[in-house]
Tab-separated table of C-alpha atoms in Angstrom:
chain	number	residue	atom	x	y	z
I	1	MET	CA	-0.151	0.097	-0.235
I	2	GLU	CA	1.250	3.278	-0.830
I	3	HIS	CA	2.332	5.971	1.499
I	4	PRO	CA	-0.375	8.458	1.968
I	5	ILE	CA	1.768	11.285	2.282
I	6	LEU	CA	4.692	10.781	-0.366
I	7	SER	CA	2.669	9.233	-2.872
I	8	ASN	CA	0.119	11.445	-3.323
I	9	ARG	CA	0.530	14.878	-5.057
I	10	PHE	CA	-1.797	16.706	-2.444
I	11	GLY	CA	0.118	14.765	0.323
I	12	ILE	CA	3.005	16.671	0.700
I	13	PRO	CA	1.013	20.291	0.819
I	14	ILE	CA	-1.381	18.709	3.152
I	15	TYR	CA	0.971	17.429	5.511
I	16	LEU	CA	2.994	20.745	5.506
I	17	GLY	CA	-0.252	22.528	6.273
I	18	PHE	CA	-0.805	20.677	9.246
I	19	TRP	CA	2.980	20.778	10.772
I	20	PHE	CA	2.841	24.651	10.173
I	21	SER	CA	-0.606	24.606	11.981
I	22	PHE	CA	1.099	22.503	14.674
I	23	THR	CA	4.021	24.523	14.952
I	24	GLY	CA	2.015	28.042	15.044
I	25	MET	CA	-0.041	26.350	17.843
I	26	LEU	CA	3.085	25.695	19.864
I	27	PHE	CA	4.395	29.405	19.217
I	28	ILE	CA	1.157	30.761	20.438
I	29	ILE	CA	0.841	28.775	23.481
I	30	ASP	CA	4.255	29.880	24.367
I	31	TRP	CA	4.189	33.564	23.295
I	32	TYR	CA	0.730	34.496	24.268
I	33	PHE	CA	-0.179	32.087	27.123
I	34	GLN	CA	3.202	32.009	28.634
I	35	ASN	CA	4.543	35.589	27.743
I	36	ALA	CA	7.543	34.148	26.295
I	37	LEU	CA	9.849	36.428	24.129
I	38	TYR	CA	8.977	36.170	20.488
I	39	GLN	CA	12.288	34.394	19.717
I	40	ASP	CA	12.002	32.278	22.538
I	41	ALA	CA	8.654	30.989	21.455
I	42	THR	CA	9.975	30.300	17.675
I	43	LEU	CA	12.701	28.392	18.916
I	44	SER	CA	10.768	26.389	21.433
I	45	ALA	CA	7.915	25.575	18.624
I	46	LEU	CA	10.716	24.738	16.020
I	47	SER	CA	12.391	22.695	18.571
I	48	ILE	CA	9.571	20.396	19.016
I	49	SER	CA	7.864	20.489	15.701
I	50	LEU	CA	11.190	19.738	13.408
I	51	PRO	CA	11.855	16.345	14.588
I	52	LEU	CA	8.085	15.517	13.953
I	53	LEU	CA	8.540	16.675	10.567
I	54	ILE	CA	10.221	13.501	9.814
I	55	ILE	CA	9.043	11.147	12.638
I	56	ALA	CA	5.298	11.453	11.577
I	57	PRO	CA	5.746	10.171	7.752
I	58	SER	CA	8.012	7.183	9.325
I	59	ILE	CA	5.354	5.873	11.494
I	60	TRP	CA	3.569	5.129	8.463
I	61	PHE	CA	5.755	2.168	7.859
I	62	VAL	CA	5.299	0.992	11.466
I	63	VAL	CA	1.563	1.082	10.910
I	64	ARG	CA	1.677	-0.952	7.873
I	65	HIS	CA	3.959	-3.551	9.544
I	66	VAL	CA	1.516	-4.025	12.515
I	67	ASP	CA	-1.548	-5.993	11.018
I	68	VAL	CA	-4.339	-5.914	13.640
I	69	GLU	CA	-6.425	-8.677	11.923
I	70	ARG	CA	-3.393	-11.018	11.652
I	71	ILE	CA	-1.681	-10.509	14.892
I	72	GLY	CA	-4.901	-9.560	16.951
I	73	ARG	CA	-5.687	-6.108	19.111
I	74	LEU	CA	-3.691	-6.997	22.160
I	75	ALA	CA	-0.348	-7.746	20.249
I	76	ALA	CA	-0.932	-4.768	17.838
I	77	ALA	CA	-1.389	-2.497	21.149
I	78	LEU	CA	2.009	-3.818	22.652
I	79	HIS	CA	3.813	-3.476	19.392
I	80	HIS	CA	2.821	0.280	19.392
I	81	ILE	CA	3.602	1.097	22.748
I	82	ALA	CA	6.921	-0.173	22.388
I	83	VAL	CA	7.275	1.623	19.178
I	84	ALA	CA	5.879	4.746	20.737
I	85	ILE	CA	8.607	4.762	23.506
I	86	ILE	CA	11.243	4.502	21.088
I	87	MET	CA	9.788	7.337	19.170
I	88	VAL	CA	9.139	9.695	21.993
I	89	ALA	CA	12.425	9.145	23.257
I	90	ILE	CA	13.937	9.833	20.076
I	91	TRP	CA	11.491	12.994	19.405
I	92	LEU	CA	12.218	14.642	23.060
I	93	SER	CA	16.095	13.911	22.608
I	94	LEU	CA	15.982	15.786	19.434
I	95	THR	CA	13.966	18.534	20.645
I	96	TYR	CA	16.484	19.038	23.738
I	97	LEU	CA	19.358	18.762	21.010
I	98	ILE	CA	18.007	21.521	18.973
I	99	PHE	CA	17.101	23.757	21.724
I	100	SER	CA	20.563	23.569	23.690
I	101	PHE	CA	22.053	24.228	20.534
I	102	PHE	CA	20.352	27.395	19.702
I	103	ASP	CA	19.633	28.467	23.445
I	104	LYS	CA	22.601	30.027	25.311
I	105	THR	CA	20.878	30.851	28.387
I	106	PRO	CA	22.752	29.247	31.024
I	107	ILE	CA	21.070	26.227	32.283
I	108	PRO	CA	21.768	25.322	36.508
I	109	LYS	CA	23.483	22.219	36.796
I	110	GLY	CA	21.453	18.878	36.783
I	111	ALA	CA	18.065	21.057	35.585
I	112	LYS	CA	16.875	20.387	32.005
I	113	PRO	CA	15.809	23.122	29.754
I	114	GLU	CA	12.120	23.878	29.575
I	115	VAL	CA	10.780	24.042	26.033
I	116	ILE	CA	7.555	25.460	26.555
I	117	MET	CA	6.187	22.936	29.396
I	118	PRO	CA	7.865	20.702	31.679
I	119	TYR	CA	9.439	17.235	30.064
I	120	TYR	CA	6.885	14.912	31.481
I	121	TRP	CA	4.109	16.939	29.962
I	122	LEU	CA	6.273	17.443	26.698
I	123	ALA	CA	6.322	13.332	27.007
I	124	PHE	CA	2.748	13.058	27.438
I	125	MET	CA	1.742	15.466	24.580
I	126	ALA	CA	4.324	13.424	22.118
I	127	PHE	CA	2.420	10.222	23.224
I	128	ALA	CA	-0.864	11.587	22.380
I	129	VAL	CA	0.642	12.811	18.799
I	130	TYR	CA	1.670	9.251	18.386
I	131	ASP	CA	-1.552	7.910	19.067
I	132	TYR	CA	-3.373	10.526	17.086
I	133	ILE	CA	-0.886	10.002	14.015
I	134	VAL	CA	-1.388	6.046	14.296
I	135	MET	CA	-5.357	6.465	14.281
I	136	MET	CA	-5.152	8.692	11.284
I	137	TYR	CA	-2.871	6.103	9.433
I	138	TYR	CA	-5.375	3.016	10.299
I	139	MET	CA	-8.372	5.480	9.164
I	140	ILE	CA	-6.679	5.642	5.744
I	141	ILE	CA	-5.905	2.217	5.507
I	142	TYR	CA	-9.674	1.337	6.549
I	143	TYR	CA	-10.879	3.671	3.959
I	144	ARG	CA	-8.583	2.384	1.094
I	145	ASN	CA	-9.604	-1.364	1.987
I	146	PHE	CA	-13.226	-0.100	1.805
I	147	LYS	CA	-12.984	1.493	-1.406
I	148	GLU	CA	-11.076	-1.469	-2.737
I	149	LYS	CA	-13.819	-3.648	-1.576
I	150	ILE	CA	-16.443	-1.505	-3.171
I	151	GLU	CA	-14.263	-1.389	-6.348
I	152	GLN	CA	-13.961	-5.385	-6.077
I	153	GLU	CA	-17.867	-5.760	-5.516
I	154	SER	CA	-18.378	-3.354	-8.380
I	155	ASP	CA	-15.813	-5.549	-10.788
I	156	LEU	CA	-17.470	-8.801	-9.691
I	157	LYS	CA	-20.655	-7.753	-10.588
I	158	ASP	CA	-19.590	-6.738	-13.751
I	159	LEU	CA	-17.541	-9.962	-14.293
I	160	VAL	CA	-20.686	-11.926	-13.102
I	161	LYS	CA	-22.992	-10.119	-15.992
I	162	GLU	CA	-20.318	-10.913	-18.515
I	163	ALA	CA	-20.054	-14.583	-17.161
I	164	GLU	CA	-23.813	-15.108	-17.344
I	165	LEU	CA	-23.980	-13.749	-20.538
I	166	ASN	CA	-21.020	-16.216	-21.616
I	167	ALA	CA	-23.093	-18.960	-19.770
I	168	LEU	CA	-26.427	-18.243	-21.497
I	169	LYS	CA	-24.543	-17.946	-24.674
I	170	SER	CA	-22.967	-21.356	-24.095
I	171	GLN	CA	-26.445	-23.039	-22.829
I	172	ILE	CA	-28.091	-21.871	-26.029
I	173	ASN	CA	-24.960	-22.472	-27.986
I	174	PRO	CA	-26.562	-23.233	-31.450
I	175	HIS	CA	-23.772	-25.562	-32.494
I	176	PHE	CA	-24.140	-27.507	-28.740
I	177	LEU	CA	-28.002	-27.527	-29.360
I	178	PHE	CA	-27.973	-28.446	-32.912
I	179	ASN	CA	-25.479	-31.362	-32.511
I	180	SER	CA	-27.554	-32.558	-29.290
I	181	LEU	CA	-30.833	-32.419	-31.087
I	182	ASN	CA	-29.384	-34.356	-34.091
I	183	SER	CA	-27.910	-37.158	-31.887
I	184	VAL	CA	-31.225	-37.394	-30.423
I	185	SER	CA	-32.948	-37.444	-33.804
I	186	SER	CA	-30.583	-40.197	-34.832
I	187	LEU	CA	-31.365	-42.174	-31.521
I	188	THR	CA	-34.933	-41.819	-32.325
I	189	LEU	CA	-34.899	-44.385	-34.892
I	190	ILE	CA	-32.448	-46.935	-33.507
I	191	ARG	CA	-32.895	-46.400	-29.663
I	192	PRO	CA	-35.947	-44.432	-28.760
I	193	GLU	CA	-35.407	-44.877	-24.757
I	194	GLN	CA	-31.744	-43.424	-25.140
I	195	SER	CA	-33.159	-40.443	-26.983
I	196	ARG	CA	-35.567	-39.838	-24.260
I	197	GLU	CA	-33.170	-40.014	-21.744
I	198	MET	CA	-30.782	-37.721	-23.624
I	199	LEU	CA	-33.738	-35.145	-24.060
I	200	VAL	CA	-34.213	-35.246	-20.391
I	201	LYS	CA	-30.616	-34.660	-19.720
I	202	LEU	CA	-30.688	-32.054	-22.109
I	203	SER	CA	-33.698	-30.269	-20.621
I	204	THR	CA	-32.184	-30.565	-17.145
I	205	PHE	CA	-29.022	-29.065	-17.908
I	206	LEU	CA	-30.393	-26.341	-19.334
I	207	ARG	CA	-32.737	-25.698	-16.550
I	208	TYR	CA	-30.270	-25.958	-13.949
I	209	SER	CA	-27.606	-23.476	-15.741
I	210	LEU	CA	-30.353	-20.979	-16.106
I	211	ASP	CA	-31.495	-21.241	-12.580
I	212	GLN	CA	-28.038	-20.363	-10.945
I	213	ASP	CA	-26.825	-17.488	-9.601
I	214	LEU	CA	-23.229	-16.863	-10.283
I	215	LYS	CA	-22.403	-15.025	-7.138
I	216	GLU	CA	-23.471	-17.695	-4.907
I	217	LEU	CA	-21.497	-20.824	-4.046
I	218	ASN	CA	-22.510	-24.313	-4.422
I	219	THR	CA	-21.450	-27.831	-3.224
I	220	LEU	CA	-19.437	-29.711	-5.250
I	221	ALA	CA	-22.115	-32.501	-5.242
I	222	ASN	CA	-24.328	-30.281	-7.216
I	223	GLU	CA	-21.671	-28.779	-9.504
I	224	MET	CA	-20.543	-32.344	-10.339
I	225	LYS	CA	-24.101	-33.096	-10.829
I	226	ASN	CA	-24.942	-30.557	-13.419
I	227	SER	CA	-20.922	-31.287	-15.222
I	228	ARG	CA	-21.683	-34.988	-15.579
I	229	LEU	CA	-25.021	-33.925	-17.201
I	230	TYR	CA	-23.279	-31.694	-19.685
I	231	LEU	CA	-20.602	-34.384	-20.391
I	232	GLU	CA	-22.880	-37.388	-20.711
I	233	ILE	CA	-24.835	-35.229	-23.366
I	234	GLU	CA	-21.342	-34.735	-25.308
I	235	LYS	CA	-20.681	-38.308	-24.649
I	236	VAL	CA	-23.631	-39.488	-26.650
I	237	ARG	CA	-22.329	-37.343	-29.309
I	238	PHE	CA	-18.750	-38.510	-29.453
I	239	GLY	CA	-19.002	-42.061	-28.393
I	240	ASP	CA	-16.346	-44.231	-27.535
I	241	ARG	CA	-14.077	-41.245	-28.116
I	242	LEU	CA	-14.787	-39.358	-25.032
I	243	ILE	CA	-14.015	-41.203	-21.857
I	244	LEU	CA	-15.023	-39.733	-18.637
I	245	ASP	CA	-12.938	-40.747	-15.470
I	246	PHE	CA	-14.271	-39.201	-11.982
I	247	GLU	CA	-12.174	-39.604	-9.001
I	248	THR	CA	-14.067	-37.600	-6.134
I	249	ASP	CA	-13.264	-37.873	-2.174
I	250	PRO	CA	-16.958	-38.365	-0.846
I	251	ILE	CA	-15.923	-35.961	1.954
I	252	CYS	CA	-15.538	-33.222	-0.644
I	253	ASP	CA	-19.354	-33.372	-1.492
I	254	ASP	CA	-20.221	-30.731	0.887
I	255	LEU	CA	-17.718	-28.709	-0.028
I	256	ARG	CA	-18.481	-25.262	-1.496
I	257	LEU	CA	-17.346	-23.728	-4.832
I	258	PRO	CA	-18.534	-20.777	-7.112
I	259	ASN	CA	-21.454	-21.986	-9.283
I	260	LEU	CA	-20.956	-23.103	-13.049
I	261	ILE	CA	-16.957	-22.700	-12.541
I	262	LEU	CA	-16.030	-26.041	-13.791
I	263	GLN	CA	-18.243	-26.140	-16.951
I	264	PRO	CA	-15.856	-23.591	-18.903
I	265	ILE	CA	-12.991	-26.363	-18.299
I	266	TYR	CA	-14.748	-29.151	-19.625
I	267	GLU	CA	-15.897	-27.049	-22.606
I	268	ASN	CA	-12.309	-26.521	-23.244
I	269	ALA	CA	-11.517	-30.027	-22.888
I	270	ILE	CA	-14.285	-30.960	-25.280
I	271	LYS	CA	-13.252	-28.376	-27.622
I	272	HIS	CA	-9.369	-28.794	-27.982
I	273	GLY	CA	-9.232	-32.166	-26.853
I	274	VAL	CA	-12.252	-34.467	-28.045
I	275	HIS	CA	-13.266	-32.373	-31.111
I	276	GLU	CA	-9.985	-32.348	-32.731
I	277	SER	CA	-8.783	-35.960	-32.069
I	278	LEU	CA	-9.216	-39.086	-33.615
I	279	GLU	CA	-7.933	-41.096	-30.812
I	280	PRO	CA	-10.206	-41.496	-27.609
I	281	VAL	CA	-9.782	-38.576	-25.522
I	282	SER	CA	-10.133	-39.036	-21.557
I	283	ILE	CA	-11.103	-36.245	-19.451
I	284	GLN	CA	-10.126	-37.280	-15.798
I	285	THR	CA	-11.619	-35.338	-12.717
I	286	LYS	CA	-10.280	-35.666	-9.284
I	287	ALA	CA	-11.500	-33.940	-6.194
I	288	PHE	CA	-9.567	-34.011	-2.849
I	289	VAL	CA	-8.822	-31.968	0.460
I	290	ARG	CA	-5.380	-30.480	1.080
I	291	ASN	CA	-5.003	-27.972	4.085
I	292	LYS	CA	-8.783	-28.003	4.682
I	293	ASN	CA	-9.305	-26.550	1.354
I	294	LEU	CA	-11.282	-28.298	-1.919
I	295	MET	CA	-8.648	-29.105	-4.731
I	296	ILE	CA	-9.991	-30.098	-8.073
I	297	GLN	CA	-7.711	-31.443	-10.885
I	298	ILE	CA	-9.162	-31.704	-14.420
I	299	SER	CA	-6.907	-33.002	-17.308
I	300	ASN	CA	-7.397	-34.586	-20.545
I	301	ASN	CA	-5.105	-35.855	-23.372
I	302	PHE	CA	-5.193	-34.274	-26.632
I	303	ASP	CA	-3.708	-34.722	-30.252
I	304	LYS	CA	-0.862	-32.970	-30.364
I	305	ASP	CA	-0.540	-32.811	-34.227
I	306	ALA	CA	-4.073	-31.687	-34.806
I	307	ILE	CA	-4.561	-27.970	-35.457
I	308	SER	CA	-6.407	-26.812	-32.760
I	309	PRO	CA	-9.150	-24.294	-32.997
I	310	LYS	CA	-7.992	-20.663	-32.072
I	311	GLY	CA	-9.324	-19.100	-28.880
I	312	LYS	CA	-8.884	-16.243	-26.881
I	313	GLY	CA	-8.819	-18.370	-23.404
I	314	ILE	CA	-11.668	-16.286	-22.403
I	315	GLY	CA	-12.888	-19.242	-20.326
I	316	LEU	CA	-9.891	-19.779	-18.213
I	317	LYS	CA	-9.249	-16.121	-17.878
I	318	ASN	CA	-12.579	-15.533	-16.659
I	319	ILE	CA	-12.213	-18.406	-14.291
I	320	GLN	CA	-9.038	-16.954	-12.973
I	321	GLU	CA	-10.588	-13.242	-12.417
I	322	ARG	CA	-13.455	-14.649	-10.684
I	323	LEU	CA	-11.438	-16.650	-8.161
I	324	ASN	CA	-9.464	-13.514	-7.813
I	325	LEU	CA	-12.648	-11.160	-6.994
I	326	ILE	CA	-14.281	-14.064	-4.926
I	327	TYR	CA	-11.149	-15.144	-2.649
I	328	GLY	CA	-8.734	-12.114	-3.286
I	329	ARG	CA	-5.768	-14.510	-4.317
I	330	THR	CA	-4.379	-15.024	-7.844
I	331	ASP	CA	-2.676	-18.282	-7.207
I	332	LEU	CA	-5.867	-20.549	-7.018
I	333	ILE	CA	-5.733	-21.776	-10.510
I	334	ALA	CA	-2.629	-23.381	-12.275
I	335	ILE	CA	-2.327	-24.376	-15.805
I	336	THR	CA	-0.152	-26.899	-16.979
I	337	ARG	CA	0.359	-28.280	-20.589
I	338	MET	CA	2.798	-30.929	-21.301
I	339	GLU	CA	3.424	-32.848	-24.635
I	340	SER	CA	-0.080	-33.934	-24.877
I	341	ASN	CA	-1.612	-33.565	-21.731
I	342	PHE	CA	-3.732	-30.466	-20.568
I	343	CYS	CA	-4.505	-30.005	-16.998
I	344	VAL	CA	-6.156	-27.564	-14.926
I	345	ASN	CA	-5.488	-27.407	-10.899
I	346	LEU	CA	-8.117	-25.355	-8.959
I	347	GLU	CA	-7.967	-24.719	-5.205
I	348	PHE	CA	-11.316	-23.384	-3.283
I	349	PRO	CA	-10.684	-22.109	0.464
I	350	GLN	CA	-13.325	-22.827	2.473
I	351	THR	CA	-14.448	-20.769	5.087
I	352	SER	CA	-15.814	-21.881	8.573
């Protein structure tokens, strides 16, 4: 996260404005309320405020390092107390050093120069200023996180709309429907029972896909049920050229993942694997648990000599963007392509 003062074009002018106000306030306290001379009040105000000019921006790096959500409030408070003691000690040391360097008034042995107020009140003020700066920085972080979350939700809505359109387009894909209905027509004459079964699967698949909300999570059992319908319809088309292999741990059935997120991978396997190969193509699906997260691996072999139809990779890119927006991570999908095997590994974090 960028520094709010140093990385913003208005940050430095605004910060200097606050710093001049703070210096002016110290000057007025000493000159007006304590009847100090003009020169002495100026020296006292600058002795206190000059160290702050550097200390205040540096506190940002401490705040960024102390992640309250990760280490807890108590640990964060202890961190800041320790850092505050060090910062205040540095601040006061620099203040007395600057003041003593310019103020030539004799000081009784064993006494400390008084800069506006007794040193213990000065330390108390320094602690208060440190707390105020820390609070301001956390408010900035909270505002930025909130703004980022709003932008992510907006992006997710746009992406969901795009995915819904793509899903709808896929569901009513004329080629898919045409080929499926052609297969049904052929089966009607030779295997009427199988044609009826295929029509039921096609109807169920379309109804399920249209009813799903892409913003919601679903169980793996439901997601696989719909995916099997799609694959079994395609299997009628391709016959023995399409081999389906599922190896899912039953413990994964109730684990959750985004709706319809697997279908683009199966479509990709059909388009680039089965459709372009004369040899049998096996689509293997494995689901298991690792580190309490749902892991899914979908792989297929393909004819490496076949000319693959050109694609823009929108389906896989869409999956990566959805995972990033839903889980806030970019490492949940890994794609490997080796010789004649294409493999997609997915990880779905499970929340309690």
